[in-house]
């Protein structure tokens, strides 16, 4: 689309030159190379590193890749004090669920250096259910649009299942499915003749509605079967769904680490996986089946897309469409222990043959090497400097090294950022939040994050954001937040200048165009406002096409704005 020359926009035209300039393309690809040593960095928002998502998507793949000759892997979180220094050096960078505009100029710089960046999405973020902590964040259309922009701008997209490829693959022409895989293989179980059968389930509080859907019929079934006991590893609210079952017929396991979870699975004979039929659940992975199967537990799972390509009904597991079918399958297994044994063995064989992490690692490394080959491979002579760089990072505080794998854990600085955000956004304690951010500044005076994230509770928010920009001049988030602050104070020209600076840093991000357009429209400048909205529309990306209704539709949105993007 062509815009009118500056002279036709009006008196303020020259001022908006940066806002309505055309964008430039990326450099040409280089010939393929497949023999390069690789330094891979995986970064994601701060999370519980004992949880299954971190284990299956980051930790286990990272360790497996680092066992390959010439491959070094670094795992870190988006609040790490040295993140940009490390990410600039990575040959391949994987952004998992990152929602931060400051990564756009980083990706741009990496493109110029012919270093590929891959976005990873493990959930349908556009269909997060209301009971999920991320619901209000992604109900904010600006946050969801930013994720789409990052996916589109990266060199490739990787997802956990075919359903996510169907939904998000249109945003990036290079989309690869890396299913969850198993690293921990317990000893094979031998079952003798049993008089008591243990049925169970374990999972996060996010499955409350899934378990509520089958709680009543499952309770009735357990109560009517003298030989059955129910084991649950779950939150208290999920446990309370089964309060009608007497204590001698059930056992509650507290949620814990992935190791605790596998110990819990060793107590089960049959494992269930109920899922409500929602868009979010349809894009989940089949990891529950894998965990049951490798542990010698008979999988009885909901007949939904996560399991459609994995479970052969009646062979390596059982599928059910509703609670009535679930109970019928449980009765079938209870009456036929030999069938239970055959199914458990078939499920385990499937995992050992197809879904071990060690079997999937070569294809992932090949994919990354291919991306390097399509840009510009790092010469083999850089192997020794790469080792030296890795060794230097391994000396940092919080670093845990295992061979060529490095996990950079949170230190006092990162914990202060997290605690400051919790105090500010959840507890709404301004004084406490300010104290956390001030201490973080004292620990890392040259780091921009405490000034950026702490600006909303600062005694001088403008100065705090200006300081953030002194330390990191290319922070899109800081420029936009500063523009918003100045606009709120009625300083129109200064606010527009901030949005203009953001566009000058990265011209393909629609938010500063829209904010500037809204500001101009508010003061009656219709012509430049219209041009800016048209410019923003050039960067609009298609929303995933869902063929089923979302249960989230019609619910209120109170998602955070730029200041609420925090460490995503």
mmCIF file of C-alpha atoms in Angstrom, residues 227-504:
data_model
loop_
_atom_site.group_PDB
_atom_site.id
_atom_site.type_symbol
_atom_site.label_atom_id
_atom_site.label_comp_id
_atom_site.label_asym_id
_atom_site.label_seq_id
_atom_site.Cartn_x
_atom_site.Cartn_y
_atom_site.Cartn_z
ATOM 1 C CA UNK A 227 -11.984 -53.999 45.031
ATOM 2 C CA UNK A 228 -11.254 -50.465 43.724
ATOM 3 C CA UNK A 229 -9.281 -47.701 45.400
ATOM 4 C CA UNK A 230 -8.825 -44.149 44.060
ATOM 5 C CA UNK A 231 -5.449 -42.382 44.162
ATOM 6 C CA UNK A 232 -5.230 -38.691 43.257
ATOM 7 C CA UNK A 233 -2.235 -36.356 43.069
ATOM 8 C CA UNK A 234 -3.958 -33.006 42.937
ATOM 9 C CA UNK A 235 -4.885 -29.687 44.505
ATOM 10 C CA UNK A 236 -7.284 -29.559 47.453
ATOM 11 C CA UNK A 237 -10.234 -28.275 45.362
ATOM 12 C CA UNK A 238 -9.917 -31.271 43.019
ATOM 13 C CA UNK A 239 -9.608 -33.631 45.974
ATOM 14 C CA UNK A 240 -12.775 -32.150 47.459
ATOM 15 C CA UNK A 241 -14.716 -33.228 44.357
ATOM 16 C CA UNK A 242 -14.437 -36.787 45.691
ATOM 17 C CA UNK A 243 -15.361 -36.103 49.312
ATOM 18 C CA UNK A 244 -18.190 -38.679 49.188
ATOM 19 C CA UNK A 245 -15.659 -41.487 48.869
ATOM 20 C CA UNK A 246 -14.690 -42.770 52.351
ATOM 21 C CA UNK A 247 -11.087 -42.440 53.483
ATOM 22 C CA UNK A 248 -10.300 -46.174 53.287
ATOM 23 C CA UNK A 249 -11.105 -46.177 49.541
ATOM 24 C CA UNK A 250 -8.973 -43.193 48.501
ATOM 25 C CA UNK A 251 -5.546 -41.637 48.991
ATOM 26 C CA UNK A 252 -4.449 -38.047 48.446
ATOM 27 C CA UNK A 253 -0.927 -37.314 47.162
ATOM 28 C CA UNK A 254 0.264 -33.718 47.370
ATOM 29 C CA UNK A 255 1.439 -32.182 44.099
ATOM 30 C CA UNK A 256 5.203 -32.100 43.744
ATOM 31 C CA UNK A 257 8.073 -32.486 41.318
ATOM 32 C CA UNK A 258 8.096 -34.610 38.185
ATOM 33 C CA UNK A 259 9.977 -37.256 40.167
ATOM 34 C CA UNK A 260 7.235 -37.241 42.810
ATOM 35 C CA UNK A 261 4.692 -37.639 40.025
ATOM 36 C CA UNK A 262 6.408 -40.705 38.569
ATOM 37 C CA UNK A 263 6.557 -42.256 42.048
ATOM 38 C CA UNK A 264 2.822 -41.625 42.310
ATOM 39 C CA UNK A 265 2.229 -43.345 38.961
ATOM 40 C CA UNK A 266 3.973 -46.452 40.250
ATOM 41 C CA UNK A 267 1.019 -46.972 42.623
ATOM 42 C CA UNK A 268 -1.602 -47.105 39.822
ATOM 43 C CA UNK A 269 -3.065 -49.926 37.753
ATOM 44 C CA UNK A 270 -5.367 -47.767 35.616
ATOM 45 C CA UNK A 271 -4.948 -44.083 34.823
ATOM 46 C CA UNK A 272 -7.719 -41.838 33.536
ATOM 47 C CA UNK A 273 -7.391 -38.639 31.498
ATOM 48 C CA UNK A 274 -10.679 -36.714 31.448
ATOM 49 C CA UNK A 275 -10.815 -33.574 29.308
ATOM 50 C CA UNK A 276 -13.698 -31.239 28.620
ATOM 51 C CA UNK A 277 -14.212 -30.653 24.924
ATOM 52 C CA UNK A 278 -12.814 -27.121 24.696
ATOM 53 C CA UNK A 279 -10.485 -25.477 22.153
ATOM 54 C CA UNK A 280 -7.730 -25.240 24.767
ATOM 55 C CA UNK A 281 -7.932 -28.946 25.617
ATOM 56 C CA UNK A 282 -8.015 -29.948 21.966
ATOM 57 C CA UNK A 283 -4.560 -28.446 21.525
ATOM 58 C CA UNK A 284 -3.002 -30.156 24.538
ATOM 59 C CA UNK A 285 -0.342 -32.807 24.084
ATOM 60 C CA UNK A 286 -0.731 -36.546 24.706
ATOM 61 C CA UNK A 287 1.804 -36.528 27.532
ATOM 62 C CA UNK A 288 -0.669 -37.994 30.043
ATOM 63 C CA UNK A 289 -0.879 -41.127 27.906
ATOM 64 C CA UNK A 290 2.928 -41.280 27.658
ATOM 65 C CA UNK A 291 3.354 -41.010 31.425
ATOM 66 C CA UNK A 292 0.813 -43.738 32.104
ATOM 67 C CA UNK A 293 2.154 -45.988 29.373
ATOM 68 C CA UNK A 294 5.843 -45.870 30.276
ATOM 69 C CA UNK A 295 4.915 -46.491 33.923
ATOM 70 C CA UNK A 296 2.959 -49.662 33.128
ATOM 71 C CA UNK A 297 -0.404 -48.022 33.832
ATOM 72 C CA UNK A 298 -3.393 -48.740 31.561
ATOM 73 C CA UNK A 299 -4.389 -45.444 29.894
ATOM 74 C CA UNK A 300 -8.120 -44.644 29.744
ATOM 75 C CA UNK A 301 -8.318 -41.270 28.027
ATOM 76 C CA UNK A 302 -10.855 -38.877 26.526
ATOM 77 C CA UNK A 303 -11.497 -39.298 22.811
ATOM 78 C CA UNK A 304 -10.167 -35.896 21.742
ATOM 79 C CA UNK A 305 -7.408 -34.743 19.341
ATOM 80 C CA UNK A 306 -4.549 -34.972 21.888
ATOM 81 C CA UNK A 307 -4.891 -38.760 21.830
ATOM 82 C CA UNK A 308 -6.367 -39.397 18.387
ATOM 83 C CA UNK A 309 -3.050 -40.195 16.665
ATOM 84 C CA UNK A 310 -1.575 -42.065 19.625
ATOM 85 C CA UNK A 311 -4.135 -44.387 21.199
ATOM 86 C CA UNK A 312 -5.384 -47.418 19.319
ATOM 87 C CA UNK A 313 -8.623 -48.102 21.164
ATOM 88 C CA UNK A 314 -8.542 -51.495 22.834
ATOM 89 C CA UNK A 315 -4.902 -52.111 21.964
ATOM 90 C CA UNK A 316 -2.508 -49.684 23.693
ATOM 91 C CA UNK A 317 -5.218 -47.853 25.631
ATOM 92 C CA UNK A 318 -8.892 -47.009 25.696
ATOM 93 C CA UNK A 319 -10.816 -43.966 24.470
ATOM 94 C CA UNK A 320 -14.074 -42.697 25.930
ATOM 95 C CA UNK A 321 -16.458 -40.019 24.700
ATOM 96 C CA UNK A 322 -18.302 -39.382 27.968
ATOM 97 C CA UNK A 323 -18.439 -40.536 31.590
ATOM 98 C CA UNK A 324 -20.805 -43.393 30.715
ATOM 99 C CA UNK A 325 -18.242 -44.847 28.294
ATOM 100 C CA UNK A 326 -15.439 -44.232 30.791
ATOM 101 C CA UNK A 327 -17.224 -46.279 33.454
ATOM 102 C CA UNK A 328 -17.934 -49.037 30.921
ATOM 103 C CA UNK A 329 -14.233 -49.287 30.063
ATOM 104 C CA UNK A 330 -13.296 -49.400 33.744
ATOM 105 C CA UNK A 331 -15.753 -52.252 34.284
ATOM 106 C CA UNK A 332 -14.303 -54.112 31.293
ATOM 107 C CA UNK A 333 -10.792 -53.860 32.698
ATOM 108 C CA UNK A 334 -11.853 -54.770 36.198
ATOM 109 C CA UNK A 335 -13.463 -57.983 34.940
ATOM 110 C CA UNK A 336 -10.489 -58.940 32.758
ATOM 111 C CA UNK A 337 -7.087 -58.568 34.441
ATOM 112 C CA UNK A 338 -5.442 -60.267 31.452
ATOM 113 C CA UNK A 339 -6.735 -57.497 29.178
ATOM 114 C CA UNK A 340 -5.391 -54.955 31.643
ATOM 115 C CA UNK A 341 -1.979 -56.598 31.500
ATOM 116 C CA UNK A 342 -1.915 -56.826 27.680
ATOM 117 C CA UNK A 343 -2.960 -53.195 27.262
ATOM 118 C CA UNK A 344 -0.368 -51.917 29.730
ATOM 119 C CA UNK A 345 2.407 -53.826 27.933
ATOM 120 C CA UNK A 346 1.273 -52.605 24.495
ATOM 121 C CA UNK A 347 1.186 -49.004 25.702
ATOM 122 C CA UNK A 348 4.692 -49.268 27.110
ATOM 123 C CA UNK A 349 5.984 -50.878 23.897
ATOM 124 C CA UNK A 350 4.576 -47.980 21.893
ATOM 125 C CA UNK A 351 6.435 -45.419 23.994
ATOM 126 C CA UNK A 352 9.727 -47.332 23.930
ATOM 127 C CA UNK A 353 9.503 -47.738 20.155
ATOM 128 C CA UNK A 354 8.321 -44.283 19.119
ATOM 129 C CA UNK A 355 8.294 -41.683 21.880
ATOM 130 C CA UNK A 356 11.592 -41.705 23.742
ATOM 131 C CA UNK A 357 13.392 -38.368 23.877
ATOM 132 C CA UNK A 358 16.571 -39.985 22.595
ATOM 133 C CA UNK A 359 14.720 -41.049 19.434
ATOM 134 C CA UNK A 360 13.405 -37.551 18.719
ATOM 135 C CA UNK A 361 16.538 -35.524 19.451
ATOM 136 C CA UNK A 362 18.288 -36.149 16.100
ATOM 137 C CA UNK A 363 15.333 -34.761 14.136
ATOM 138 C CA UNK A 364 15.283 -31.626 16.287
ATOM 139 C CA UNK A 365 19.008 -31.072 15.829
ATOM 140 C CA UNK A 366 18.625 -31.674 12.091
ATOM 141 C CA UNK A 367 15.853 -29.084 11.967
ATOM 142 C CA UNK A 368 18.018 -26.495 13.745
ATOM 143 C CA UNK A 369 21.031 -27.288 11.576
ATOM 144 C CA UNK A 370 18.815 -26.880 8.546
ATOM 145 C CA UNK A 371 17.796 -23.410 9.700
ATOM 146 C CA UNK A 372 21.455 -22.518 10.122
ATOM 147 C CA UNK A 373 22.138 -23.863 6.661
ATOM 148 C CA UNK A 374 19.376 -21.709 5.192
ATOM 149 C CA UNK A 375 20.948 -18.626 6.749
ATOM 150 C CA UNK A 376 24.685 -18.854 7.242
ATOM 151 C CA UNK A 377 26.377 -21.621 9.168
ATOM 152 C CA UNK A 378 28.919 -20.825 11.870
ATOM 153 C CA UNK A 379 32.365 -22.031 10.741
ATOM 154 C CA UNK A 380 33.697 -25.099 12.504
ATOM 155 C CA UNK A 381 36.768 -23.111 13.598
ATOM 156 C CA UNK A 382 34.499 -21.313 16.076
ATOM 157 C CA UNK A 383 34.134 -24.476 18.165
ATOM 158 C CA UNK A 384 36.814 -23.518 20.714
ATOM 159 C CA UNK A 385 35.593 -19.910 21.246
ATOM 160 C CA UNK A 386 32.111 -21.344 21.681
ATOM 161 C CA UNK A 387 33.355 -23.641 24.430
ATOM 162 C CA UNK A 388 35.124 -20.715 26.078
ATOM 163 C CA UNK A 389 31.942 -18.645 25.983
ATOM 164 C CA UNK A 390 29.933 -21.514 27.461
ATOM 165 C CA UNK A 391 32.524 -22.018 30.205
ATOM 166 C CA UNK A 392 32.379 -18.322 31.118
ATOM 167 C CA UNK A 393 28.590 -18.434 31.449
ATOM 168 C CA UNK A 394 28.909 -21.570 33.575
ATOM 169 C CA UNK A 395 30.817 -19.495 36.136
ATOM 170 C CA UNK A 396 27.901 -17.088 36.631
ATOM 171 C CA UNK A 397 25.905 -17.123 39.829
ATOM 172 C CA UNK A 398 22.981 -19.523 39.577
ATOM 173 C CA UNK A 399 24.512 -21.608 36.784
ATOM 174 C CA UNK A 400 24.046 -25.386 36.907
ATOM 175 C CA UNK A 401 26.205 -27.245 34.403
ATOM 176 C CA UNK A 402 25.855 -30.843 33.245
ATOM 177 C CA UNK A 403 28.326 -31.506 30.455
ATOM 178 C CA UNK A 404 27.364 -29.269 27.535
ATOM 179 C CA UNK A 405 24.035 -28.331 29.154
ATOM 180 C CA UNK A 406 23.697 -25.157 31.207
ATOM 181 C CA UNK A 407 20.709 -24.115 33.276
ATOM 182 C CA UNK A 408 20.801 -20.521 34.513
ATOM 183 C CA UNK A 409 18.635 -20.438 37.611
ATOM 184 C CA UNK A 410 17.188 -17.358 39.269
ATOM 185 C CA UNK A 411 19.359 -15.452 41.725
ATOM 186 C CA UNK A 412 18.362 -12.778 44.231
ATOM 187 C CA UNK A 413 17.999 -10.262 41.391
ATOM 188 C CA UNK A 414 15.506 -12.318 39.384
ATOM 189 C CA UNK A 415 13.561 -13.217 42.517
ATOM 190 C CA UNK A 416 13.257 -9.523 43.370
ATOM 191 C CA UNK A 417 11.799 -8.771 39.936
ATOM 192 C CA UNK A 418 9.270 -11.552 40.370
ATOM 193 C CA UNK A 419 8.347 -10.518 43.908
ATOM 194 C CA UNK A 420 8.028 -6.903 42.813
ATOM 195 C CA UNK A 421 5.570 -7.828 40.071
ATOM 196 C CA UNK A 422 3.531 -10.008 42.421
ATOM 197 C CA UNK A 423 3.369 -7.225 45.011
ATOM 198 C CA UNK A 424 2.413 -4.683 42.329
ATOM 199 C CA UNK A 425 -0.062 -6.635 40.215
ATOM 200 C CA UNK A 426 -1.602 -9.173 42.583
ATOM 201 C CA UNK A 427 -1.200 -7.849 46.115
ATOM 202 C CA UNK A 428 -1.463 -4.217 44.936
ATOM 203 C CA UNK A 429 1.087 -3.205 47.560
ATOM 204 C CA UNK A 430 2.900 -0.238 46.010
ATOM 205 C CA UNK A 431 5.312 0.305 48.906
ATOM 206 C CA UNK A 432 6.432 -3.318 49.016
ATOM 207 C CA UNK A 433 6.757 -3.529 45.240
ATOM 208 C CA UNK A 434 8.858 -0.380 45.142
ATOM 209 C CA UNK A 435 11.164 -1.797 47.801
ATOM 210 C CA UNK A 436 11.748 -4.960 45.774
ATOM 211 C CA UNK A 437 12.532 -3.039 42.600
ATOM 212 C CA UNK A 438 14.845 -0.625 44.419
ATOM 213 C CA UNK A 439 16.853 -3.523 45.837
ATOM 214 C CA UNK A 440 17.069 -5.059 42.368
ATOM 215 C CA UNK A 441 18.467 -1.766 41.056
ATOM 216 C CA UNK A 442 21.129 -1.793 43.740
ATOM 217 C CA UNK A 443 22.192 -5.328 42.801
ATOM 218 C CA UNK A 444 22.323 -4.660 39.039
ATOM 219 C CA UNK A 445 22.557 -0.870 38.520
ATOM 220 C CA UNK A 446 23.176 -1.254 34.772
ATOM 221 C CA UNK A 447 20.206 -3.515 34.132
ATOM 222 C CA UNK A 448 17.132 -1.867 32.637
ATOM 223 C CA UNK A 449 14.540 -4.336 33.909
ATOM 224 C CA UNK A 450 13.957 -2.928 37.438
ATOM 225 C CA UNK A 451 13.442 0.571 35.985
ATOM 226 C CA UNK A 452 11.077 -0.711 33.292
ATOM 227 C CA UNK A 453 9.017 -3.128 35.376
ATOM 228 C CA UNK A 454 9.051 -0.914 38.450
ATOM 229 C CA UNK A 455 7.985 2.263 36.659
ATOM 230 C CA UNK A 456 4.271 1.959 37.591
ATOM 231 C CA UNK A 457 5.121 2.050 41.318
ATOM 232 C CA UNK A 458 8.036 4.478 41.072
ATOM 233 C CA UNK A 459 7.818 7.876 42.747
ATOM 234 C CA UNK A 460 8.783 9.280 39.324
ATOM 235 C CA UNK A 461 7.529 6.911 36.578
ATOM 236 C CA UNK A 462 8.736 9.179 33.773
ATOM 237 C CA UNK A 463 12.261 9.291 35.114
ATOM 238 C CA UNK A 464 12.219 5.531 35.732
ATOM 239 C CA UNK A 465 11.319 4.830 32.100
ATOM 240 C CA UNK A 466 13.866 7.352 30.866
ATOM 241 C CA UNK A 467 16.503 5.564 32.917
ATOM 242 C CA UNK A 468 15.419 2.246 31.410
ATOM 243 C CA UNK A 469 15.957 3.773 27.965
ATOM 244 C CA UNK A 470 19.354 5.143 28.918
ATOM 245 C CA UNK A 471 20.365 1.588 29.782
ATOM 246 C CA UNK A 472 18.588 -0.043 26.825
ATOM 247 C CA UNK A 473 17.779 2.498 24.095
ATOM 248 C CA UNK A 474 16.093 -0.096 21.850
ATOM 249 C CA UNK A 475 13.464 -1.150 24.403
ATOM 250 C CA UNK A 476 10.168 -0.966 22.510
ATOM 251 C CA UNK A 477 8.291 -1.632 25.703
ATOM 252 C CA UNK A 478 9.925 1.304 27.483
ATOM 253 C CA UNK A 479 9.270 3.711 24.590
ATOM 254 C CA UNK A 480 5.594 2.697 24.396
ATOM 255 C CA UNK A 481 5.091 2.824 28.159
ATOM 256 C CA UNK A 482 6.737 6.251 28.258
ATOM 257 C CA UNK A 483 4.500 7.429 25.419
ATOM 258 C CA UNK A 484 1.436 6.200 27.303
ATOM 259 C CA UNK A 485 2.510 8.063 30.442
ATOM 260 C CA UNK A 486 3.145 11.287 28.603
ATOM 261 C CA UNK A 487 -0.149 10.996 26.701
ATOM 262 C CA UNK A 488 -1.955 10.584 30.009
ATOM 263 C CA UNK A 489 -0.377 13.834 31.158
ATOM 264 C CA UNK A 490 -1.563 15.653 28.037
ATOM 265 C CA UNK A 491 1.948 15.941 26.571
ATOM 266 C CA UNK A 492 0.857 15.021 23.073
ATOM 267 C CA UNK A 493 3.977 15.999 21.146
ATOM 268 C CA UNK A 494 6.297 14.192 23.571
ATOM 269 C CA UNK A 495 4.094 11.077 23.515
ATOM 270 C CA UNK A 496 4.050 11.002 19.721
ATOM 271 C CA UNK A 497 7.801 11.335 19.732
ATOM 272 C CA UNK A 498 8.050 8.208 21.903
ATOM 273 C CA UNK A 499 5.820 6.203 19.572
ATOM 274 C CA UNK A 500 7.868 7.496 16.662
ATOM 275 C CA UNK A 501 11.053 6.285 18.386
ATOM 276 C CA UNK A 502 9.493 2.848 18.797
ATOM 277 C CA UNK A 503 8.735 2.695 15.071
ATOM 278 C CA UNK A 504 12.279 3.803 14.315
#
